Amino acid sequence: MGHLLMVESWVGSMSRLLPRAIREGGHEFTFLTRDLHHYLRSAPEGTAHPLLAARNVVTADTNDLATLLPHIEHLHTVLRFDGVLTSCDYYLPAAAAIAAHLGLPGPPAGAVADACRKDATRRALAAADLPQPRFAVCPDWAATAEAARTLGYPLVLKPVDLCAGMYVRAVADEKELAAAYRALADFPVNARGQLRAPVVLLEELLHGPEVSVETVSSGGTAHVVGITDKSVGGAPAFIETGHMFPAALTAEQARTAADTALRALDALGLDDIVTHTEIKLTPDGPRVVEVNPRPAGNRITELVRHVTGIDLAAACVDVALGRQPDLAVRETGVRSAAIGFLIPHAPGTLEGVEGAKVLAGHPGVLEAQLAEPGTTVKASGSNNDYLGHVMAADRHGPGARERVEELLAGLRPRMVNR
């Protein structure tokens, strides 16, 4: 049995999947947070939050690494941790730094920090001559406007240290660039109270389908579990509207995408970690969008499990404990699995979702979860604003996405303004 230190968490899927994987692996965990009420307010589906099943719940300032490290070192002498993990992007560098400080298994802390900063990732990939969009790192508005004129429109403006597509915007001219820049500047602190970096990243706008390569690295060897495709909407934002596993690619597309992802991991120096690398398949070949040093979100890990039997949440636990993860493919009877998200298009209060009753008992539906009536809704601008999702399987071929899209088309959110 292993004892894991979990440093914060998202309150979505991974807040349930990681505790489940820890429990099913015969392990236990101590939960470390700066604000326990953040999780009490967000108990999933009206139940006690799975994170509260921890052996211990410890409160400390997880945003202050300098004071946190000696505090955790003292806790370690009493509680004896065997590994450190988190599901929250904003605490991935802290979890890696704690593991290194305690001499526990884990990925190189510097590599994780670089992967969590989009500007550092771009520089590392450029140094390794990896294919990626042309880019510029801009410290202020004057540098941003000048870089945009040099790169040429259309462009993508990105924060270097946010996630879930927050404030990522396509811009066609300087007027749109200025509006996107101002909106980001008005968000100086992230959702976990951490001061944001004042720089922005500009990139050329890439064209082509986007996929993600799901990998598990252990002991110097990276294993490609598979490739997921992605559908995106909400322009000028980039909102993930759905995914399918496995991606419907040619053998050559799959090979080049996987090779590019593995080269990106090498360039960053990532090992002993589960990763989710997003790649754009452009007419000129694959281009790295970003490297996420954690399992995929948006329940992609569940798509993978339904098709292959591989549990990426369990793999995340295993590598955090320094153990060899089980990556054997099993026959599941499912050839493809897909998820689609219900996207709000206008603000208001959700009165209900017409057509939801059709989902119950529908053949092929694996999951269906919709927001409750009375939910306050804002027009979607990132992957944080979904009204729910539908997940479905195809037991015979790559038809899962089509099935999900048909089901979503029958759902009609009713909004009222109050």
CSV table of C-alpha atoms in Angstrom, one decimal, residues 36-384:
chain,number,residue,atom,x,y,z
A,36,LEU,CA,-11.0,23.3,1.8
A,37,HIS,CA,-14.2,25.3,1.2
A,38,HIS,CA,-13.4,25.5,-2.5
A,39,TYR,CA,-14.1,21.7,-2.6
A,40,LEU,CA,-17.0,21.7,-0.2
A,41,ARG,CA,-18.8,24.1,-2.5
A,42,SER,CA,-18.2,22.0,-5.5
A,43,ALA,CA,-19.2,18.5,-4.3
A,44,PRO,CA,-20.0,16.6,-7.5
A,45,GLU,CA,-23.6,15.4,-8.1
A,46,GLY,CA,-24.7,16.4,-4.7
A,47,THR,CA,-22.5,13.9,-2.9
A,48,ALA,CA,-19.7,14.2,-0.4
A,49,HIS,CA,-16.6,15.2,-2.3
A,50,PRO,CA,-14.3,12.1,-3.0
A,51,LEU,CA,-11.3,14.2,-2.0
A,52,LEU,CA,-12.7,14.1,1.6
A,53,ALA,CA,-12.2,10.4,1.7
A,54,ALA,CA,-8.5,11.2,2.3
A,55,ARG,CA,-6.7,9.6,5.2
A,56,ASN,CA,-5.8,13.2,6.3
A,57,VAL,CA,-6.8,16.7,5.1
A,58,VAL,CA,-4.1,19.2,5.7
A,59,THR,CA,-4.5,23.0,5.2
A,60,ALA,CA,-1.4,25.0,4.1
A,61,ASP,CA,-0.6,27.8,1.7
A,62,THR,CA,0.0,25.8,-1.4
A,63,ASN,CA,0.8,29.0,-3.4
A,64,ASP,CA,3.9,29.7,-1.3
A,65,LEU,CA,6.4,27.0,-2.2
A,66,ALA,CA,9.2,28.6,-0.1
A,67,THR,CA,7.3,28.1,3.1
A,68,LEU,CA,5.4,25.0,1.9
A,69,LEU,CA,8.5,22.8,1.3
A,70,PRO,CA,9.8,22.8,5.0
A,71,HIS,CA,6.2,22.3,6.2
A,72,ILE,CA,5.8,19.3,4.0
A,73,GLU,CA,9.2,18.0,5.0
A,74,HIS,CA,8.0,18.0,8.6
A,75,LEU,CA,4.8,16.3,7.7
A,76,HIS,CA,6.7,13.7,5.8
A,77,THR,CA,8.6,12.7,8.9
A,78,VAL,CA,5.3,12.0,10.6
A,79,LEU,CA,3.0,10.7,7.8
A,80,ARG,CA,5.6,9.2,5.5
A,81,PHE,CA,4.6,9.8,1.9
A,82,ASP,CA,5.5,7.5,-1.0
A,83,GLY,CA,4.6,9.8,-3.8
A,84,VAL,CA,3.1,13.2,-4.7
A,85,LEU,CA,0.5,14.1,-7.4
A,86,THR,CA,-2.1,16.6,-8.4
A,87,SER,CA,-4.7,16.9,-11.1
A,88,CYS,CA,-4.7,20.7,-11.1
A,89,ASP,CA,-2.5,22.4,-13.7
A,90,TYR,CA,-1.7,25.3,-11.4
A,91,TYR,CA,-0.1,22.9,-8.9
A,92,LEU,CA,1.8,20.6,-11.2
A,93,PRO,CA,5.1,22.4,-10.7
A,94,ALA,CA,4.6,22.5,-6.9
A,95,ALA,CA,3.8,18.7,-6.8
A,96,ALA,CA,7.0,18.0,-8.8
A,97,ALA,CA,9.1,20.3,-6.6
A,98,ILE,CA,7.8,18.6,-3.4
A,99,ALA,CA,8.5,15.2,-4.8
A,100,ALA,CA,12.1,16.2,-5.7
A,101,HIS,CA,12.6,17.9,-2.3
A,102,LEU,CA,11.5,14.8,-0.4
A,103,GLY,CA,13.5,12.5,-2.7
A,104,LEU,CA,10.3,10.7,-3.9
A,105,PRO,CA,9.6,9.4,-7.4
A,106,GLY,CA,8.4,12.0,-9.9
A,107,PRO,CA,9.2,13.9,-13.1
A,108,PRO,CA,12.0,16.5,-13.3
A,109,ALA,CA,10.6,19.6,-11.6
A,110,GLY,CA,12.2,22.0,-14.1
A,111,ALA,CA,10.7,20.1,-17.0
A,112,VAL,CA,7.2,20.2,-15.5
A,113,ALA,CA,7.6,24.0,-14.8
A,114,ASP,CA,8.6,24.5,-18.4
A,115,ALA,CA,5.7,22.5,-19.8
A,116,CYS,CA,3.2,24.5,-17.6
A,117,ARG,CA,4.5,27.8,-19.1
A,118,LYS,CA,3.6,28.1,-22.8
A,119,ASP,CA,6.4,30.5,-23.5
A,120,ALA,CA,9.0,28.2,-21.9
A,121,THR,CA,7.6,25.3,-23.9
A,122,ARG,CA,7.9,27.2,-27.1
A,123,ARG,CA,11.5,28.1,-26.4
A,124,ALA,CA,12.4,24.5,-25.5
A,125,LEU,CA,10.8,23.1,-28.6
A,126,ALA,CA,12.5,25.7,-30.8
A,127,ALA,CA,15.9,24.8,-29.4
A,128,ALA,CA,15.2,21.2,-30.3
A,129,ASP,CA,14.0,22.2,-33.8
A,130,LEU,CA,10.5,20.8,-33.2
A,131,PRO,CA,7.7,21.7,-35.7
A,132,GLN,CA,5.5,24.4,-34.1
A,133,PRO,CA,3.8,27.6,-35.1
A,134,ARG,CA,5.9,30.8,-35.5
A,135,PHE,CA,5.6,32.7,-32.3
A,136,ALA,CA,6.6,35.7,-30.2
A,137,VAL,CA,6.8,36.2,-26.5
A,138,CYS,CA,5.6,39.8,-25.7
A,139,PRO,CA,6.2,41.6,-22.4
A,140,ASP,CA,3.9,44.5,-23.0
A,141,TRP,CA,1.4,46.0,-25.5
A,142,ALA,CA,4.0,47.8,-27.6
A,143,ALA,CA,6.0,44.6,-28.1
A,144,THR,CA,2.7,42.7,-28.8
A,145,ALA,CA,1.6,45.1,-31.6
A,146,GLU,CA,5.1,45.1,-33.1
A,147,ALA,CA,5.3,41.3,-33.1
A,148,ALA,CA,1.9,41.0,-34.6
A,149,ARG,CA,3.0,43.2,-37.5
A,150,THR,CA,6.1,41.0,-38.0
A,151,LEU,CA,4.4,37.7,-37.8
A,152,GLY,CA,1.4,38.8,-39.8
A,153,TYR,CA,-2.3,38.2,-39.2
A,154,PRO,CA,-4.3,36.1,-38.5
A,155,LEU,CA,-2.8,35.2,-35.1
A,156,VAL,CA,-3.6,33.6,-31.8
A,157,LEU,CA,-3.1,35.4,-28.6
A,158,LYS,CA,-2.5,33.2,-25.5
A,159,PRO,CA,-1.8,33.7,-21.8
A,160,VAL,CA,1.4,31.8,-21.0
A,161,ASP,CA,0.0,30.4,-17.7
A,162,LEU,CA,-3.7,29.7,-17.9
A,163,CYS,CA,-5.5,26.5,-19.0
A,164,ALA,CA,-8.8,25.2,-20.3
A,165,GLY,CA,-8.6,27.6,-23.3
A,166,MET,CA,-9.1,30.7,-21.0
A,167,TYR,CA,-8.5,33.9,-22.9
A,168,VAL,CA,-7.1,32.2,-26.0
A,169,ARG,CA,-8.4,34.1,-28.9
A,170,ALA,CA,-7.9,34.2,-32.7
A,171,VAL,CA,-7.4,37.8,-33.9
A,172,ALA,CA,-7.6,39.0,-37.5
A,173,ASP,CA,-6.3,42.6,-37.1
A,174,GLU,CA,-4.8,45.0,-34.5
A,175,LYS,CA,-8.3,46.1,-33.3
A,176,GLU,CA,-9.1,42.5,-32.3
A,177,LEU,CA,-5.7,42.0,-30.9
A,178,ALA,CA,-6.0,45.0,-28.6
A,179,ALA,CA,-9.4,43.8,-27.4
A,180,ALA,CA,-8.1,40.4,-26.6
A,181,TYR,CA,-5.0,41.9,-24.9
A,182,ARG,CA,-7.1,44.1,-22.7
A,183,ALA,CA,-9.4,41.3,-21.7
A,184,LEU,CA,-6.4,39.2,-20.6
A,185,ALA,CA,-4.8,42.1,-18.8
A,186,ASP,CA,-8.0,42.5,-16.7
A,187,PHE,CA,-7.4,39.0,-15.3
A,188,PRO,CA,-4.2,39.4,-13.4
A,189,VAL,CA,-4.8,36.6,-10.8
A,190,ASN,CA,-5.9,33.0,-11.8
A,191,ALA,CA,-8.7,31.1,-10.2
A,192,ARG,CA,-6.4,29.8,-7.4
A,193,GLY,CA,-5.2,33.2,-6.3
A,194,GLN,CA,-1.8,33.0,-8.1
A,195,LEU,CA,-0.4,36.1,-9.6
A,196,ARG,CA,-0.2,35.7,-13.4
A,197,ALA,CA,2.8,36.4,-15.6
A,198,PRO,CA,2.3,39.8,-17.4
A,199,VAL,CA,3.6,38.4,-20.8
A,200,VAL,CA,1.5,37.1,-23.7
A,201,LEU,CA,2.3,34.6,-26.4
A,202,LEU,CA,1.5,35.3,-30.0
A,203,GLU,CA,1.3,32.5,-32.5
A,204,GLU,CA,0.5,32.1,-36.2
A,205,LEU,CA,-3.0,30.6,-36.7
A,206,LEU,CA,-2.6,27.0,-37.7
A,207,HIS,CA,-5.1,25.2,-39.9
A,208,GLY,CA,-6.1,21.5,-39.9
A,209,PRO,CA,-7.5,18.9,-37.6
A,210,GLU,CA,-6.3,18.8,-34.0
A,211,VAL,CA,-5.4,15.6,-32.1
A,212,SER,CA,-3.9,14.8,-28.7
A,213,VAL,CA,-1.3,12.0,-28.1
A,214,GLU,CA,-1.8,10.3,-24.8
A,215,THR,CA,1.5,9.0,-23.4
A,216,VAL,CA,2.9,7.4,-20.2
A,217,SER,CA,6.6,7.8,-19.5
A,218,SER,CA,8.4,5.6,-17.0
A,219,GLY,CA,12.1,4.8,-16.4
A,220,GLY,CA,13.2,6.7,-19.5
A,221,THR,CA,10.8,5.1,-21.9
A,222,ALA,CA,7.7,6.8,-23.3
A,223,HIS,CA,4.7,4.7,-24.3
A,224,VAL,CA,2.1,6.0,-26.7
A,225,VAL,CA,-1.3,4.8,-25.4
A,226,GLY,CA,-3.2,6.3,-28.4
A,227,ILE,CA,-4.4,9.3,-30.2
A,228,THR,CA,-7.6,11.3,-29.6
A,229,ASP,CA,-9.2,13.7,-32.0
A,230,LYS,CA,-10.7,17.0,-31.1
A,231,SER,CA,-13.5,19.2,-32.4
A,232,VAL,CA,-13.3,22.9,-31.7
A,233,GLY,CA,-15.9,25.7,-31.8
A,234,GLY,CA,-16.8,29.1,-30.3
A,235,ALA,CA,-14.6,31.3,-32.6
A,236,PRO,CA,-12.8,33.5,-31.9
A,237,ALA,CA,-12.3,31.4,-28.7
A,238,PHE,CA,-11.1,27.8,-29.0
A,239,ILE,CA,-13.7,25.7,-27.1
A,240,GLU,CA,-13.4,22.0,-27.1
A,241,THR,CA,-16.8,20.7,-28.3
A,242,GLY,CA,-15.9,17.0,-28.4
A,243,HIS,CA,-13.4,14.2,-28.6
A,244,MET,CA,-13.2,10.7,-30.1
A,245,PHE,CA,-10.8,7.8,-29.3
A,246,PRO,CA,-9.1,6.5,-31.3
A,247,ALA,CA,-8.8,9.3,-33.8
A,248,ALA,CA,-9.8,8.4,-37.3
A,249,LEU,CA,-6.3,8.9,-38.9
A,250,THR,CA,-4.3,7.3,-41.6
A,251,ALA,CA,-1.4,5.1,-40.5
A,252,GLU,CA,1.0,7.9,-41.6
A,253,GLN,CA,-0.8,10.6,-39.8
A,254,ALA,CA,-0.8,8.6,-36.6
A,255,ARG,CA,2.9,7.7,-36.9
A,256,THR,CA,4.0,11.3,-37.5
A,257,ALA,CA,1.7,12.7,-34.7
A,258,ALA,CA,3.1,10.1,-32.2
A,259,ASP,CA,6.7,10.7,-33.3
A,260,THR,CA,6.2,14.5,-32.9
A,261,ALA,CA,4.8,14.1,-29.4
A,262,LEU,CA,7.6,11.8,-28.3
A,263,ARG,CA,10.2,14.3,-29.6
A,264,ALA,CA,8.4,17.1,-27.7
A,265,LEU,CA,8.7,15.1,-24.4
A,266,ASP,CA,12.4,14.6,-25.1
A,267,ALA,CA,12.9,18.3,-25.8
A,268,LEU,CA,11.3,19.2,-22.5
A,269,GLY,CA,13.0,16.4,-20.6
A,270,LEU,CA,9.7,14.9,-19.3
A,271,ASP,CA,9.8,11.4,-17.8
A,272,ASP,CA,7.9,9.4,-15.1
A,273,ILE,CA,4.7,11.2,-16.0
A,274,VAL,CA,1.4,10.8,-17.9
A,275,THR,CA,1.2,13.4,-20.6
A,276,HIS,CA,-1.4,14.9,-23.1
A,277,THR,CA,0.3,16.5,-26.1
A,278,GLU,CA,-1.9,18.5,-28.5
A,279,ILE,CA,-0.9,18.5,-32.1
A,280,LYS,CA,-2.3,20.3,-35.2
A,281,LEU,CA,-2.2,18.3,-38.4
A,282,THR,CA,-1.5,21.1,-40.9
A,283,PRO,CA,-1.1,20.7,-44.6
A,284,ASP,CA,2.7,21.2,-44.0
A,285,GLY,CA,2.8,18.4,-41.3
A,286,PRO,CA,2.2,18.1,-37.6
A,287,ARG,CA,2.8,21.2,-35.4
A,288,VAL,CA,2.9,21.0,-31.6
A,289,VAL,CA,0.2,23.1,-29.9
A,290,GLU,CA,1.1,22.4,-26.3
A,291,VAL,CA,2.4,19.7,-24.0
A,292,ASN,CA,0.4,19.1,-20.8
A,293,PRO,CA,2.3,17.2,-18.1
A,294,ARG,CA,-0.8,15.5,-16.7
A,295,PRO,CA,-3.5,13.1,-17.9
A,296,ALA,CA,-6.0,14.4,-20.4
A,297,GLY,CA,-9.0,16.2,-19.1
A,298,ASN,CA,-12.6,16.4,-20.5
A,299,ARG,CA,-13.0,12.7,-19.7
A,300,ILE,CA,-10.6,11.6,-22.5
A,301,THR,CA,-9.1,9.2,-20.0
A,302,GLU,CA,-12.5,7.5,-19.8
A,303,LEU,CA,-12.7,7.3,-23.6
A,304,VAL,CA,-9.3,5.5,-23.6
A,305,ARG,CA,-10.4,3.1,-20.8
A,306,HIS,CA,-13.6,2.2,-22.6
A,307,VAL,CA,-11.7,1.3,-25.8
A,308,THR,CA,-8.4,-0.2,-24.6
A,309,GLY,CA,-9.0,-1.1,-20.9
A,310,ILE,CA,-6.0,1.1,-20.0
A,311,ASP,CA,-6.7,3.3,-17.0
A,312,LEU,CA,-4.7,6.5,-17.3
A,313,ALA,CA,-5.7,7.7,-13.9
A,314,ALA,CA,-4.3,4.4,-12.4
A,315,ALA,CA,-1.1,5.0,-14.5
A,316,CYS,CA,-0.8,8.4,-13.0
A,317,VAL,CA,-0.9,6.9,-9.5
A,318,ASP,CA,1.6,4.2,-10.5
A,319,VAL,CA,4.2,6.6,-11.9
A,320,ALA,CA,3.8,8.9,-8.9
A,321,LEU,CA,4.7,5.9,-6.7
A,322,GLY,CA,7.7,4.9,-8.9
A,323,ARG,CA,5.9,1.8,-10.1
A,324,GLN,CA,5.6,0.3,-13.6
A,325,PRO,CA,2.1,1.1,-14.9
A,326,ASP,CA,-0.1,-1.5,-16.4
A,327,LEU,CA,-0.5,-0.5,-20.1
A,328,ALA,CA,-1.7,-3.8,-21.5
A,329,VAL,CA,-4.5,-3.4,-24.0
A,330,ARG,CA,-7.6,-5.5,-23.2
A,331,GLU,CA,-10.5,-6.5,-25.3
A,332,THR,CA,-13.4,-4.3,-24.2
A,333,GLY,CA,-15.9,-4.9,-27.1
A,334,VAL,CA,-15.7,-1.1,-27.9
A,335,ARG,CA,-14.0,0.1,-31.1
A,336,SER,CA,-14.5,3.8,-30.6
A,337,ALA,CA,-15.8,6.1,-27.9
A,338,ALA,CA,-16.7,9.8,-28.1
A,339,ILE,CA,-17.8,12.6,-25.9
A,340,GLY,CA,-19.6,15.8,-26.9
A,341,PHE,CA,-20.3,18.8,-24.8
A,342,LEU,CA,-23.4,20.9,-24.6
A,343,ILE,CA,-22.3,24.5,-25.2
A,344,PRO,CA,-24.3,27.5,-23.9
A,345,HIS,CA,-24.7,30.3,-26.5
A,346,ALA,CA,-26.4,32.9,-24.4
A,347,PRO,CA,-26.3,33.9,-20.7
A,348,GLY,CA,-29.2,33.4,-18.3
A,349,THR,CA,-30.6,30.8,-16.0
A,350,LEU,CA,-31.1,27.3,-17.1
A,351,GLU,CA,-34.7,26.3,-16.9
A,352,GLY,CA,-34.2,22.8,-18.3
A,353,VAL,CA,-32.9,20.8,-21.3
A,354,GLU,CA,-35.5,19.5,-23.7
A,355,GLY,CA,-34.8,16.1,-25.2
A,356,ALA,CA,-32.8,14.9,-22.2
A,357,LYS,CA,-35.2,11.9,-21.5
A,358,VAL,CA,-34.1,10.3,-24.8
A,359,LEU,CA,-30.6,9.8,-23.4
A,360,ALA,CA,-31.8,7.4,-20.6
A,361,GLY,CA,-31.4,3.8,-21.8
A,362,HIS,CA,-30.3,4.9,-25.3
A,363,PRO,CA,-28.2,2.1,-26.8
A,364,GLY,CA,-24.5,3.0,-26.9
A,365,VAL,CA,-24.7,5.8,-24.3
A,366,LEU,CA,-21.9,5.4,-21.8
A,367,GLU,CA,-22.5,8.6,-19.8
A,368,ALA,CA,-24.9,11.5,-19.9
A,369,GLN,CA,-24.6,14.4,-17.4
A,370,LEU,CA,-26.5,17.7,-17.8
A,371,ALA,CA,-26.5,20.9,-15.6
A,372,GLU,CA,-29.4,21.1,-13.2
A,373,PRO,CA,-32.2,23.6,-13.7
A,374,GLY,CA,-31.5,26.9,-11.9
A,375,THR,CA,-27.9,26.9,-13.0
A,376,THR,CA,-26.6,30.3,-13.8
A,377,VAL,CA,-25.1,30.3,-17.3
A,378,LYS,CA,-22.8,32.7,-19.1
A,379,ALA,CA,-22.0,32.7,-22.8
A,380,SER,CA,-19.2,30.2,-23.2
A,381,GLY,CA,-15.6,31.5,-23.7
A,382,SER,CA,-13.6,28.5,-22.5
A,383,ASN,CA,-13.8,24.8,-21.6
A,384,ASN,CA,-15.0,25.8,-18.1
